PDB file of C-alpha atoms in Angstrom:
ATOM      1  CA  MET J   1     298.845-109.640 -15.601  1.00 52.00           C
ATOM      2  CA  PRO J   2     302.482-109.047 -16.610  1.00 55.00           C
ATOM      3  CA  PRO J   3     304.977-111.797 -15.763  1.00 53.00           C
ATOM      4  CA  ASP J   4     307.030-111.545 -12.588  1.00 56.00           C
ATOM      5  CA  PRO J   5     310.430-109.923 -13.223  1.00 56.00           C
ATOM      6  CA  GLN J   6     313.333-112.273 -13.801  1.00 56.00           C
ATOM      7  CA  VAL J   7     315.778-112.605 -10.911  1.00 62.00           C
ATOM      8  CA  GLU J   8     318.044-115.252 -12.425  1.00 78.00           C
ATOM      9  CA  PHE J   9     318.740-114.948 -16.140  1.00 89.00           C
ATOM     10  CA  PRO J  10     319.641-117.778 -18.541  1.00 96.00           C
ATOM     11  CA  PHE J  11     322.317-115.446 -19.904  1.00 98.00           C
ATOM     12  CA  ARG J  12     323.089-111.781 -19.405  1.00 97.00           C
ATOM     13  CA  ILE J  13     322.373-109.094 -21.979  1.00 98.00           C
ATOM     14  CA  SER J  14     323.871-105.634 -21.495  1.00 98.00           C
ATOM     15  CA  ARG J  15     321.893-103.633 -24.043  1.00 98.00           C
ATOM     16  CA  PHE J  16     320.586-103.236 -27.567  1.00 99.00           C
ATOM     17  CA  SER J  17     323.681-102.554 -29.620  1.00 99.00           C
ATOM     18  CA  HIS J  18     323.262-102.300 -33.374  1.00 99.00           C
ATOM     19  CA  VAL J  19     321.143-102.861 -36.432  1.00 99.00           C
ATOM     20  CA  GLU J  20     322.027-103.825 -40.000  1.00 99.00           C
ATOM     21  CA  TYR J  21     320.014-102.369 -42.868  1.00 99.00           C
ATOM     22  CA  GLY J  22     320.005-103.432 -46.474  1.00 99.00           C
ATOM     23  CA  VAL J  23     319.894-100.232 -48.557  1.00 99.00           C
ATOM     24  CA  ARG J  24     319.614 -99.686 -52.290  1.00 98.00           C
ATOM     25  CA  ASP J  25     321.832 -96.604 -52.580  1.00 98.00           C
ATOM     26  CA  LEU J  26     324.745 -96.245 -50.164  1.00 98.00           C
ATOM     27  CA  ASN J  27     325.448 -92.681 -51.273  1.00 98.00           C
ATOM     28  CA  ALA J  28     321.884 -91.593 -50.519  1.00 98.00           C
ATOM     29  CA  SER J  29     322.028 -93.367 -47.143  1.00 99.00           C
ATOM     30  CA  ARG J  30     325.359 -91.722 -46.321  1.00 98.00           C
ATOM     31  CA  LYS J  31     323.951 -88.298 -47.103  1.00 98.00           C
ATOM     32  CA  PHE J  32     320.979 -88.959 -44.810  1.00 99.00           C
ATOM     33  CA  TYR J  33     322.689 -90.620 -41.834  1.00 99.00           C
ATOM     34  CA  VAL J  34     326.043 -88.806 -41.870  1.00 99.00           C
ATOM     35  CA  ASP J  35     325.638 -85.422 -43.549  1.00 98.00           C
ATOM     36  CA  THR J  36     322.126 -84.774 -42.223  1.00 98.00           C
ATOM     37  CA  MET J  37     321.549 -86.784 -39.017  1.00 99.00           C
ATOM     38  CA  GLY J  38     325.120 -86.499 -37.753  1.00 99.00           C
ATOM     39  CA  LEU J  39     326.320 -90.082 -37.288  1.00 99.00           C
ATOM     40  CA  VAL J  40     330.072 -90.689 -37.681  1.00 99.00           C
ATOM     41  CA  VAL J  41     331.618 -93.015 -40.272  1.00 99.00           C
ATOM     42  CA  THR J  42     333.960 -95.597 -38.736  1.00 99.00           C
ATOM     43  CA  HIS J  43     334.573 -97.721 -41.840  1.00 99.00           C
ATOM     44  CA  GLU J  44     333.477 -97.495 -45.439  1.00 98.00           C
ATOM     45  CA  ASP J  45     334.044 -99.704 -48.450  1.00 95.00           C
ATOM     46  CA  GLU J  46     332.290-100.407 -51.726  1.00 93.00           C
ATOM     47  CA  GLY J  47     329.525-102.491 -50.182  1.00 96.00           C
ATOM     48  CA  CYS J  48     329.087-101.318 -46.586  1.00 98.00           C
ATOM     49  CA  ILE J  49     329.216 -98.238 -44.372  1.00 99.00           C
ATOM     50  CA  ARG J  50     329.580 -98.607 -40.594  1.00 99.00           C
ATOM     51  CA  LEU J  51     328.531 -95.749 -38.337  1.00 99.00           C
ATOM     52  CA  ARG J  52     328.497 -94.838 -34.666  1.00 99.00           C
ATOM     53  CA  ALA J  53     326.905 -92.113 -32.565  1.00 99.00           C
ATOM     54  CA  LEU J  54     328.836 -89.552 -30.548  1.00 98.00           C
ATOM     55  CA  GLU J  55     328.913 -91.226 -27.113  1.00 97.00           C
ATOM     56  CA  GLU J  56     329.603 -94.722 -28.355  1.00 98.00           C
ATOM     57  CA  ARG J  57     332.995 -96.399 -27.917  1.00 97.00           C
ATOM     58  CA  GLY J  58     332.115 -99.539 -29.840  1.00 98.00           C
ATOM     59  CA  HIS J  59     333.085 -99.555 -33.512  1.00 99.00           C
ATOM     60  CA  HIS J  60     329.570 -99.209 -34.888  1.00 99.00           C
ATOM     61  CA  CYS J  61     325.880 -99.159 -34.058  1.00 99.00           C
ATOM     62  CA  LEU J  62     324.604 -99.115 -37.637  1.00 99.00           C
ATOM     63  CA  ARG J  63     325.664-101.187 -40.636  1.00 99.00           C
ATOM     64  CA  LEU J  64     324.408-100.068 -44.044  1.00 99.00           C
ATOM     65  CA  VAL J  65     324.855-102.804 -46.656  1.00 99.00           C
ATOM     66  CA  GLN J  66     324.325-102.362 -50.394  1.00 98.00           C
ATOM     67  CA  ALA J  67     321.352-104.526 -51.392  1.00 98.00           C
ATOM     68  CA  ASP J  68     318.851-105.039 -54.183  1.00 98.00           C
ATOM     69  CA  ARG J  69     315.965-104.310 -51.826  1.00 97.00           C
ATOM     70  CA  ALA J  70     315.549-102.511 -48.532  1.00 98.00           C
ATOM     71  CA  ASP J  71     315.459-104.895 -45.581  1.00 99.00           C
ATOM     72  CA  VAL J  72     316.844-105.585 -42.109  1.00 99.00           C
ATOM     73  CA  ARG J  73     319.640-108.143 -41.705  1.00 99.00           C
ATOM     74  CA  ALA J  74     320.234-108.195 -37.935  1.00 98.00           C
ATOM     75  CA  ILE J  75     319.122-106.802 -34.589  1.00 99.00           C
ATOM     76  CA  GLY J  76     322.176-106.816 -32.323  1.00 99.00           C
ATOM     77  CA  PHE J  77     322.679-107.105 -28.563  1.00 99.00           C
ATOM     78  CA  LYS J  78     325.835-106.868 -26.462  1.00 99.00           C
ATOM     79  CA  VAL J  79     326.519-109.363 -23.673  1.00 98.00           C
ATOM     80  CA  PRO J  80     329.029-108.680 -20.852  1.00 98.00           C
ATOM     81  CA  ASP J  81     331.615-111.351 -21.690  1.00 96.00           C
ATOM     82  CA  ASP J  82     332.325-114.210 -24.036  1.00 97.00           C
ATOM     83  CA  SER J  83     331.045-116.932 -21.697  1.00 98.00           C
ATOM     84  CA  GLU J  84     327.535-115.484 -21.991  1.00 98.00           C
ATOM     85  CA  LEU J  85     327.520-116.406 -25.674  1.00 99.00           C
ATOM     86  CA  ASP J  86     327.850-120.075 -24.788  1.00 98.00           C
ATOM     87  CA  ARG J  87     325.019-119.738 -22.293  1.00 98.00           C
ATOM     88  CA  ALA J  88     322.935-117.964 -24.937  1.00 99.00           C
ATOM     89  CA  ARG J  89     323.561-120.759 -27.422  1.00 99.00           C
ATOM     90  CA  GLU J  90     322.410-123.317 -24.858  1.00 98.00           C
ATOM     91  CA  PHE J  91     319.260-121.272 -24.164  1.00 99.00           C
ATOM     92  CA  PHE J  92     318.260-121.129 -27.829  1.00 99.00           C
ATOM     93  CA  GLU J  93     319.144-124.709 -28.664  1.00 98.00           C
ATOM     94  CA  GLN J  94     317.083-125.943 -25.721  1.00 98.00           C
ATOM     95  CA  ARG J  95     314.180-124.281 -27.534  1.00 98.00           C
ATOM     96  CA  SER J  96     315.046-125.954 -30.848  1.00 99.00           C
ATOM     97  CA  LEU J  97     316.231-122.693 -32.425  1.00 99.00           C
ATOM     98  CA  GLU J  98     319.145-123.118 -34.803  1.00 98.00           C
ATOM     99  CA  THR J  99     322.262-121.106 -33.913  1.00 99.00           C
ATOM    100  CA  ALA J 100     325.422-120.253 -35.852  1.00 99.00           C
ATOM    101  CA  TRP J 101     328.786-118.767 -34.914  1.00 98.00           C
ATOM    102  CA  CYS J 102     330.247-115.997 -37.045  1.00 97.00           C
ATOM    103  CA  GLU J 103     332.988-113.365 -36.870  1.00 95.00           C
ATOM    104  CA  PRO J 104     331.619-110.100 -38.294  1.00 95.00           C
ATOM    105  CA  ALA J 105     334.163-107.448 -39.225  1.00 97.00           C
ATOM    106  CA  PHE J 106     335.351-105.384 -36.238  1.00 98.00           C
ATOM    107  CA  MET J 107     333.841-107.887 -33.809  1.00 97.00           C
ATOM    108  CA  GLU J 108     335.034-111.099 -32.187  1.00 94.00           C
ATOM    109  CA  ARG J 109     332.828-114.175 -32.347  1.00 96.00           C
ATOM    110  CA  ALA J 110     329.110-113.561 -32.498  1.00 98.00           C
ATOM    111  CA  LEU J 111     326.088-115.806 -32.140  1.00 99.00           C
ATOM    112  CA  ARG J 112     323.318-115.575 -34.710  1.00 99.00           C
ATOM    113  CA  VAL J 113     319.855-117.011 -34.224  1.00 99.00           C
ATOM    114  CA  ARG J 114     316.300-116.296 -35.299  1.00 99.00           C
ATOM    115  CA  ASP J 115     313.621-115.983 -32.654  1.00 99.00           C
ATOM    116  CA  PRO J 116     310.498-118.202 -32.967  1.00 99.00           C
ATOM    117  CA  TRP J 117     308.931-115.709 -35.404  1.00 99.00           C
ATOM    118  CA  GLY J 118     312.013-115.318 -37.604  1.00 99.00           C
ATOM    119  CA  VAL J 119     313.613-112.122 -36.257  1.00 99.00           C
ATOM    120  CA  PRO J 120     317.389-112.312 -36.980  1.00 99.00           C
ATOM    121  CA  LEU J 121     319.285-111.688 -33.730  1.00 99.00           C
ATOM    122  CA  GLU J 122     323.024-111.204 -33.284  1.00 99.00           C
ATOM    123  CA  PHE J 123     324.765-111.424 -29.896  1.00 99.00           C
ATOM    124  CA  TYR J 124     328.396-110.518 -29.236  1.00 99.00           C
ATOM    125  CA  ALA J 125     330.688-109.666 -26.330  1.00 98.00           C
ATOM    126  CA  ARG J 126     333.603-107.827 -27.947  1.00 98.00           C
ATOM    127  CA  MET J 127     333.639-105.155 -30.630  1.00 98.00           C
ATOM    128  CA  ASP J 128     336.652-103.026 -31.586  1.00 98.00           C
ATOM    129  CA  ARG J 129     336.915-100.031 -29.262  1.00 98.00           C
ATOM    130  CA  LEU J 130     337.451 -96.528 -30.601  1.00 98.00           C
ATOM    131  CA  PRO J 131     338.476 -93.240 -28.944  1.00 95.00           C
ATOM    132  CA  SER J 132     335.712 -91.254 -27.315  1.00 90.00           C
ATOM    133  CA  LEU J 133     334.067 -88.522 -29.383  1.00 96.00           C
ATOM    134  CA  HIS J 134     331.663 -87.074 -26.836  1.00 95.00           C
ATOM    135  CA  GLN J 135     333.825 -84.000 -26.129  1.00 97.00           C
ATOM    136  CA  GLN J 136     334.898 -83.434 -29.725  1.00 97.00           C
ATOM    137  CA  TYR J 137     332.219 -80.826 -30.219  1.00 97.00           C
ATOM    138  CA  ARG J 138     333.358 -79.959 -33.732  1.00 96.00           C
ATOM    139  CA  LEU J 139     331.789 -83.298 -34.728  1.00 97.00           C
ATOM    140  CA  TYR J 140     328.357 -82.420 -33.318  1.00 98.00           C
ATOM    141  CA  ARG J 141     326.014 -81.758 -36.206  1.00 97.00           C
ATOM    142  CA  GLY J 142     322.569 -82.677 -37.434  1.00 98.00           C
ATOM    143  CA  VAL J 143     320.470 -83.909 -34.509  1.00 99.00           C
ATOM    144  CA  LYS J 144     323.640 -84.648 -32.459  1.00 98.00           C
ATOM    145  CA  PRO J 145     322.846 -88.345 -31.849  1.00 98.00           C
ATOM    146  CA  LEU J 146     324.553 -89.710 -28.737  1.00 98.00           C
ATOM    147  CA  ARG J 147     323.777 -93.442 -28.892  1.00 98.00           C
ATOM    148  CA  ILE J 148     321.481 -96.028 -30.350  1.00 99.00           C
ATOM    149  CA  ASP J 149     318.704 -96.735 -27.859  1.00 98.00           C
ATOM    150  CA  HIS J 150     316.171 -99.373 -28.907  1.00 98.00           C
ATOM    151  CA  ALA J 151     314.370-101.296 -31.607  1.00 99.00           C
ATOM    152  CA  ASN J 152     310.596-101.588 -31.954  1.00 99.00           C
ATOM    153  CA  LEU J 153     309.162-104.539 -33.879  1.00 99.00           C
ATOM    154  CA  PHE J 154     305.819-105.302 -35.453  1.00 98.00           C
ATOM    155  CA  VAL J 155     305.011-108.853 -34.317  1.00 98.00           C
ATOM    156  CA  PRO J 156     302.003-111.104 -34.949  1.00 98.00           C
ATOM    157  CA  ASP J 157     301.769-112.193 -31.293  1.00 98.00           C
ATOM    158  CA  VAL J 158     302.720-109.549 -28.713  1.00 98.00           C
ATOM    159  CA  ASP J 159     301.895-111.839 -25.779  1.00 98.00           C
ATOM    160  CA  GLY J 160     304.095-114.569 -27.243  1.00 98.00           C
ATOM    161  CA  SER J 161     307.019-112.238 -27.965  1.00 99.00           C
ATOM    162  CA  THR J 162     306.761-110.637 -24.523  1.00 98.00           C
ATOM    163  CA  SER J 163     306.848-114.055 -22.880  1.00 98.00           C
ATOM    164  CA  PHE J 164     309.764-115.319 -24.984  1.00 98.00           C
ATOM    165  CA  TYR J 165     311.949-112.251 -24.480  1.00 98.00           C
ATOM    166  CA  GLY J 166     310.976-112.212 -20.813  1.00 97.00           C
ATOM    167  CA  SER J 167     312.369-115.741 -20.511  1.00 97.00           C
ATOM    168  CA  MET J 168     315.562-114.389 -22.087  1.00 97.00           C
ATOM    169  CA  GLY J 169     315.872-111.835 -19.279  1.00 96.00           C
ATOM    170  CA  PHE J 170     314.186-108.713 -20.634  1.00 97.00           C
ATOM    171  CA  ARG J 171     312.056-106.874 -18.069  1.00 96.00           C
ATOM    172  CA  LEU J 172     308.661-105.374 -18.853  1.00 97.00           C
ATOM    173  CA  THR J 173     308.339-101.626 -18.195  1.00 97.00           C
ATOM    174  CA  GLU J 174     305.056-100.610 -19.874  1.00 96.00           C
ATOM    175  CA  TYR J 175     302.367-102.327 -21.898  1.00 97.00           C
ATOM    176  CA  THR J 176     299.092-101.643 -23.688  1.00 95.00           C
ATOM    177  CA  GLU J 177     296.254-104.085 -23.103  1.00 93.00           C
ATOM    178  CA  ASP J 178     292.794-104.628 -24.518  1.00 90.00           C
ATOM    179  CA  ALA J 179     290.602-104.650 -21.401  1.00 88.00           C
ATOM    180  CA  GLU J 180     287.949-106.783 -23.100  1.00 88.00           C
ATOM    181  CA  THR J 181     290.214-109.633 -24.235  1.00 90.00           C
ATOM    182  CA  GLY J 182     293.198-109.234 -21.893  1.00 91.00           C
ATOM    183  CA  ARG J 183     295.525-109.350 -24.902  1.00 93.00           C
ATOM    184  CA  LYS J 184     298.533-107.077 -25.167  1.00 95.00           C
ATOM    185  CA  TRP J 185     298.574-104.643 -28.049  1.00 94.00           C
ATOM    186  CA  ALA J 186     302.174-103.597 -27.352  1.00 96.00           C
ATOM    187  CA  SER J 187     304.941-104.035 -24.783  1.00 98.00           C
ATOM    188  CA  TRP J 188     308.203-102.308 -23.867  1.00 98.00           C
ATOM    189  CA  MET J 189     311.091-104.306 -22.370  1.00 98.00           C
ATOM    190  CA  HIS J 190     314.592-103.417 -21.215  1.00 97.00           C
ATOM    191  CA  ARG J 191     317.971-104.685 -20.081  1.00 96.00           C
ATOM    192  CA  LYS J 192     320.017-101.492 -19.748  1.00 96.00           C
ATOM    193  CA  GLY J 193     317.871 -99.603 -17.237  1.00 93.00           C
ATOM    194  CA  ASN J 194     315.744 -97.208 -19.249  1.00 94.00           C
ATOM    195  CA  VAL J 195     312.277 -97.776 -20.715  1.00 91.00           C
ATOM    196  CA  HIS J 196     313.261-100.205 -23.447  1.00 96.00           C
ATOM    197  CA  ASP J 197     315.882-101.958 -25.473  1.00 98.00           C
ATOM    198  CA  ILE J 198     313.203-103.737 -27.471  1.00 99.00           C
ATOM    199  CA  ALA J 199     309.478-103.192 -27.934  1.00 99.00           C
ATOM    200  CA  PHE J 200     306.717-105.136 -29.642  1.00 98.00           C
ATOM    201  CA  THR J 201     303.749-103.676 -31.485  1.00 97.00           C
ATOM    202  CA  ASN J 202     300.786-105.670 -32.781  1.00 96.00           C
ATOM    203  CA  GLY J 203     300.793-105.960 -36.551  1.00 96.00           C
ATOM    204  CA  ARG J 204     301.746-107.938 -39.613  1.00 97.00           C
ATOM    205  CA  GLY J 205     305.149-109.253 -38.782  1.00 98.00           C
ATOM    206  CA  PRO J 206     307.764-109.733 -37.844  1.00 99.00           C
ATOM    207  CA  ARG J 207     308.930-106.449 -39.336  1.00 99.00           C
ATOM    208  CA  LEU J 208     311.048-103.670 -37.884  1.00 99.00           C
ATOM    209  CA  HIS J 209     308.880-100.717 -36.922  1.00 99.00           C
ATOM    210  CA  HIS J 210     311.844 -98.489 -36.085  1.00 99.00           C
ATOM    211  CA  SER J 211     315.245 -98.171 -34.534  1.00 99.00           C
ATOM    212  CA  ALA J 212     315.858 -95.192 -32.265  1.00 99.00           C
ATOM    213  CA  PHE J 213     318.700 -92.851 -31.379  1.00 99.00           C
ATOM    214  CA  TRP J 214     318.917 -91.112 -28.024  1.00 98.00           C
ATOM    215  CA  ILE J 215     319.189 -87.319 -28.177  1.00 98.00           C
ATOM    216  CA  SER J 216     320.313 -85.364 -25.105  1.00 97.00           C
ATOM    217  CA  ASN J 217     318.018 -82.360 -25.537  1.00 96.00           C
ATOM    218  CA  PRO J 218     314.601 -81.957 -27.195  1.00 97.00           C
ATOM    219  CA  LEU J 219     315.836 -78.648 -28.612  1.00 98.00           C
ATOM    220  CA  HIS J 220     318.261 -80.582 -30.808  1.00 98.00           C
ATOM    221  CA  ILE J 221     315.239 -82.289 -32.363  1.00 98.00           C
ATOM    222  CA  ILE J 222     313.563 -78.920 -33.008  1.00 98.00           C
ATOM    223  CA  GLU J 223     316.769 -77.615 -34.603  1.00 98.00           C
ATOM    224  CA  PHE J 224     316.952 -80.782 -36.695  1.00 99.00           C
ATOM    225  CA  LEU J 225     313.457 -80.065 -38.013  1.00 98.00           C
ATOM    226  CA  ASP J 226     314.690 -76.660 -39.185  1.00 98.00           C
ATOM    227  CA  LEU J 227     317.610 -78.373 -40.903  1.00 98.00           C
ATOM    228  CA  ILE J 228     315.718 -81.104 -42.745  1.00 98.00           C
ATOM    229  CA  SER J 229     312.899 -78.779 -43.780  1.00 97.00           C
ATOM    230  CA  THR J 230     315.418 -76.641 -45.696  1.00 97.00           C
ATOM    231  CA  THR J 231     317.757 -79.325 -47.083  1.00 97.00           C
ATOM    232  CA  GLY J 232     315.400 -81.497 -49.109  1.00 97.00           C
ATOM    233  CA  TYR J 233     314.148 -83.845 -46.383  1.00 98.00           C
ATOM    234  CA  LEU J 234     310.838 -82.222 -45.434  1.00 98.00           C
ATOM    235  CA  ALA J 235     308.893 -85.197 -46.828  1.00 98.00           C
ATOM    236  CA  SER J 236     310.863 -87.569 -44.581  1.00 98.00           C
ATOM    237  CA  ILE J 237     309.017 -86.291 -41.482  1.00 98.00           C
ATOM    238  CA  GLU J 238     306.375 -88.886 -40.641  1.00 98.00           C
ATOM    239  CA  ARG J 239     305.283 -88.088 -37.097  1.00 97.00           C
ATOM    240  CA  GLY J 240     306.040 -85.512 -34.439  1.00 97.00           C
ATOM    241  CA  PRO J 241     307.426 -83.707 -32.706  1.00 98.00           C
ATOM    242  CA  GLY J 242     305.445 -84.759 -29.678  1.00 97.00           C
ATOM    243  CA  ARG J 243     305.626 -86.557 -26.362  1.00 96.00           C
ATOM    244  CA  HIS J 244     304.663 -90.178 -25.846  1.00 93.00           C
ATOM    245  CA  GLY J 245     302.525 -91.118 -22.867  1.00 89.00           C
ATOM    246  CA  ILE J 246     304.307 -94.466 -22.812  1.00 91.00           C
ATOM    247  CA  SER J 247     307.989 -93.798 -21.959  1.00 94.00           C
ATOM    248  CA  ASN J 248     307.307 -90.050 -21.503  1.00 91.00           C
ATOM    249  CA  ALA J 249     309.808 -89.514 -24.322  1.00 94.00           C
ATOM    250  CA  PHE J 250     309.988 -86.492 -26.604  1.00 97.00           C
ATOM    251  CA  PHE J 251     310.017 -87.876 -30.143  1.00 98.00           C
ATOM    252  CA  LEU J 252     310.286 -87.340 -33.860  1.00 98.00           C
ATOM    253  CA  TYR J 253     309.936 -90.058 -36.505  1.00 98.00           C
ATOM    254  CA  VAL J 254     311.641 -89.692 -39.874  1.00 99.00           C
ATOM    255  CA  ILE J 255     311.888 -92.048 -42.848  1.00 99.00           C
ATOM    256  CA  ASP J 256     315.265 -92.724 -44.466  1.00 99.00           C
ATOM    257  CA  PRO J 257     315.745 -92.951 -48.270  1.00 98.00           C
ATOM    258  CA  ASP J 258     314.905 -96.684 -48.225  1.00 99.00           C
ATOM    259  CA  GLY J 259     311.768 -96.401 -46.108  1.00 99.00           C
ATOM    260  CA  HIS J 260     313.393 -97.450 -42.808  1.00 99.00           C
ATOM    261  CA  ARG J 261     311.800 -95.569 -39.914  1.00 99.00           C
ATOM    262  CA  ILE J 262     314.087 -93.806 -37.408  1.00 99.00           C
ATOM    263  CA  GLU J 263     312.953 -92.388 -34.084  1.00 99.00           C
ATOM    264  CA  LEU J 264     314.830 -89.488 -32.515  1.00 99.00           C
ATOM    265  CA  TYR J 265     314.182 -90.002 -28.836  1.00 95.00           C
ATOM    266  CA  SER J 266     314.811 -87.915 -25.722  1.00 96.00           C
ATOM    267  CA  SER J 267     313.859 -87.614 -22.053  1.00 91.00           C
ATOM    268  CA  ASP J 268     312.580 -91.038 -21.033  1.00 88.00           C
ATOM    269  CA  TYR J 269     313.050 -92.359 -17.490  1.00 86.00           C
ATOM    270  CA  GLN J 270     315.175 -94.751 -15.419  1.00 91.00           C
ATOM    271  CA  THR J 271     314.047 -98.317 -14.690  1.00 89.00           C
ATOM    272  CA  VAL J 272     317.039 -99.863 -12.898  1.00 89.00           C
ATOM    273  CA  ASP J 273     315.209-100.877  -9.702  1.00 88.00           C
ATOM    274  CA  PRO J 274     314.320-104.590  -9.846  1.00 84.00           C
ATOM    275  CA  GLU J 275     310.965-103.893  -8.167  1.00 85.00           C
ATOM    276  CA  HIS J 276     309.939-101.470 -10.922  1.00 88.00           C
ATOM    277  CA  GLU J 277     306.257-102.194 -11.533  1.00 93.00           C
ATOM    278  CA  PRO J 278     305.147-102.248 -15.190  1.00 96.00           C
ATOM    279  CA  ILE J 279     302.752 -99.479 -16.176  1.00 95.00           C
ATOM    280  CA  LYS J 280     299.538-100.646 -17.838  1.00 96.00           C
ATOM    281  CA  TRP J 281     297.718 -98.610 -20.493  1.00 94.00           C
ATOM    282  CA  ASP J 282     294.348 -99.277 -22.083  1.00 91.00           C
ATOM    283  CA  ILE J 283     294.319 -99.522 -25.857  1.00 87.00           C
ATOM    284  CA  ASP J 284     291.543 -96.907 -26.005  1.00 85.00           C
ATOM    285  CA  ASP J 285     293.551 -94.292 -24.074  1.00 86.00           C
ATOM    286  CA  PRO J 286     294.895 -91.822 -26.681  1.00 85.00           C
ATOM    287  CA  ALA J 287     297.479 -90.470 -24.213  1.00 86.00           C
ATOM    288  CA  ARG J 288     299.421 -93.722 -24.348  1.00 88.00           C
ATOM    289  CA  GLN J 289     300.777 -92.991 -27.824  1.00 85.00           C
ATOM    290  CA  THR J 290     300.596 -89.202 -27.765  1.00 90.00           C
ATOM    291  CA  LEU J 291     300.552 -87.257 -24.515  1.00 92.00           C
ATOM    292  CA  TRP J 292     300.593 -84.162 -26.691  1.00 94.00           C
ATOM    293  CA  GLY J 293     301.076 -83.652 -30.411  1.00 94.00           C
ATOM    294  CA  ALA J 294     299.225 -84.849 -33.494  1.00 91.00           C
ATOM    295  CA  PRO J 295     297.929 -88.450 -33.458  1.00 90.00           C
ATOM    296  CA  ALA J 296     299.967 -91.039 -35.319  1.00 92.00           C
ATOM    297  CA  PRO J 297     299.219 -91.327 -39.058  1.00 94.00           C
ATOM    298  CA  ARG J 298     298.004 -94.607 -40.503  1.00 92.00           C
ATOM    299  CA  SER J 299     301.422 -95.271 -42.059  1.00 96.00           C
ATOM    300  CA  TRP J 300     302.897 -95.487 -38.545  1.00 94.00           C
ATOM    301  CA  PHE J 301     300.709 -98.537 -37.858  1.00 92.00           C
ATOM    302  CA  ASN J 302     300.944-100.167 -41.287  1.00 94.00           C
ATOM    303  CA  GLU J 303     304.424 -99.655 -42.709  1.00 98.00           C
ATOM    304  CA  GLY J 304     307.622-101.350 -41.549  1.00 99.00           C
ATOM    305  CA  SER J 305     310.887-102.841 -42.775  1.00 99.00           C
ATOM    306  CA  VAL J 306     310.960-106.538 -43.656  1.00 99.00           C
ATOM    307  CA  PHE J 307     313.544-108.887 -42.185  1.00 99.00           C
ATOM    308  CA  ALA J 308     315.675-110.640 -44.786  1.00 98.00           C
ATOM    309  CA  GLY J 309     314.655-114.276 -45.090  1.00 98.00           C
ATOM    310  CA  THR J 310     311.413-113.985 -43.105  1.00 99.00           C
ATOM    311  CA  GLU J 311     307.916-113.618 -44.542  1.00 98.00           C
ATOM    312  CA  PRO J 312     305.557-111.535 -42.349  1.00 98.00           C
ATOM    313  CA  VAL J 313     302.214-113.015 -41.269  1.00 98.00           C
ATOM    314  CA  GLU J 314     298.994-111.403 -40.097  1.00 96.00           C
ATOM    315  CA  PRO J 315     298.565-110.789 -36.347  1.00 96.00           C
ATOM    316  CA  VAL J 316     296.515-113.084 -34.138  1.00 93.00           C
ATOM    317  CA  TYR J 317     294.865-110.040 -32.526  1.00 87.00           C
ATOM    318  CA  ALA J 318     292.738-107.682 -34.604  1.00 81.00           C
ATOM    319  CA  GLY J 319     292.493-104.669 -32.297  1.00 70.00           C
ATOM    320  CA  THR J 320     292.136-101.223 -33.856  1.00 70.00           C
ATOM    321  CA  PRO J 321     294.450 -98.384 -32.757  1.00 67.00           C
ATOM    322  CA  ILE J 322     293.615 -94.697 -32.681  1.00 64.00           C
ATOM    323  CA  VAL J 323     294.904 -93.015 -35.853  1.00 66.00           C
ATOM    324  CA  ALA J 324     294.991 -89.476 -37.163  1.00 60.00           C
ATOM    325  CA  PRO J 325     291.990 -88.569 -39.349  1.00 53.00           C
TER     326      PRO J 325
END
């Protein structure tokens, strides 16, 4: 059974906010994320490019950092005000997790911590605010990304991660369970009131499975397929288009020049009511991953981005998903 929803939270989290990728070629990443996908550059120097999507007022949702190898440096969450950072620090230190204060560029103080499996988390309350772009339609290009939506992680213990993040205040919306063992294969959890801010998938981990951008209209994703198929990015298409059973979202998965997986995500549903009851799926139900569309390829279950400073381990559960032939 899923845990009861939290009523009182140890600290408040507003939403998933940003991700930092280590990339081997900033120029190639810029061409992919800016010229092709349509994200907007907010700051660029020799070693880092910061980007935002079209609806976002915060300075950036994506940091691309020049690196010797492709990896993930941080998964970021916004909290409502600065006092929540002190409460967050107390929460983690009570669980013997080491915390550190930092002041990333274009942000005020931030709290960094690794979860019990080594996922690098970054919490902040204040980021530089920028003028709205959402009605500057001359800037709409590529897939017209409006905002960053969620992160999905491979983890070695989905039940453990679901419980830990639940204690942090994330609410469960949907989950996949093995009826025979009662173990979770995957779970989807939120703070902002849609299907998820963070999700956990059984696998060698922790690794980042994907980060996702919210697209207002599935037709933009179809148009984006026309664009990338004629501009040298046809091979970047990994999965889709299709519709997930879980989340009901219209989706496309593409792979960036460093192997980081990006989901383009549209048309999920609202989960703001506190009495929202989590939806349970059986691991053997193919509709959970694909309501319609081709089944997921094996790479979708096996390949992910490593977190800097953390060595992945094999999962405690050895269930077998449904994969494309």
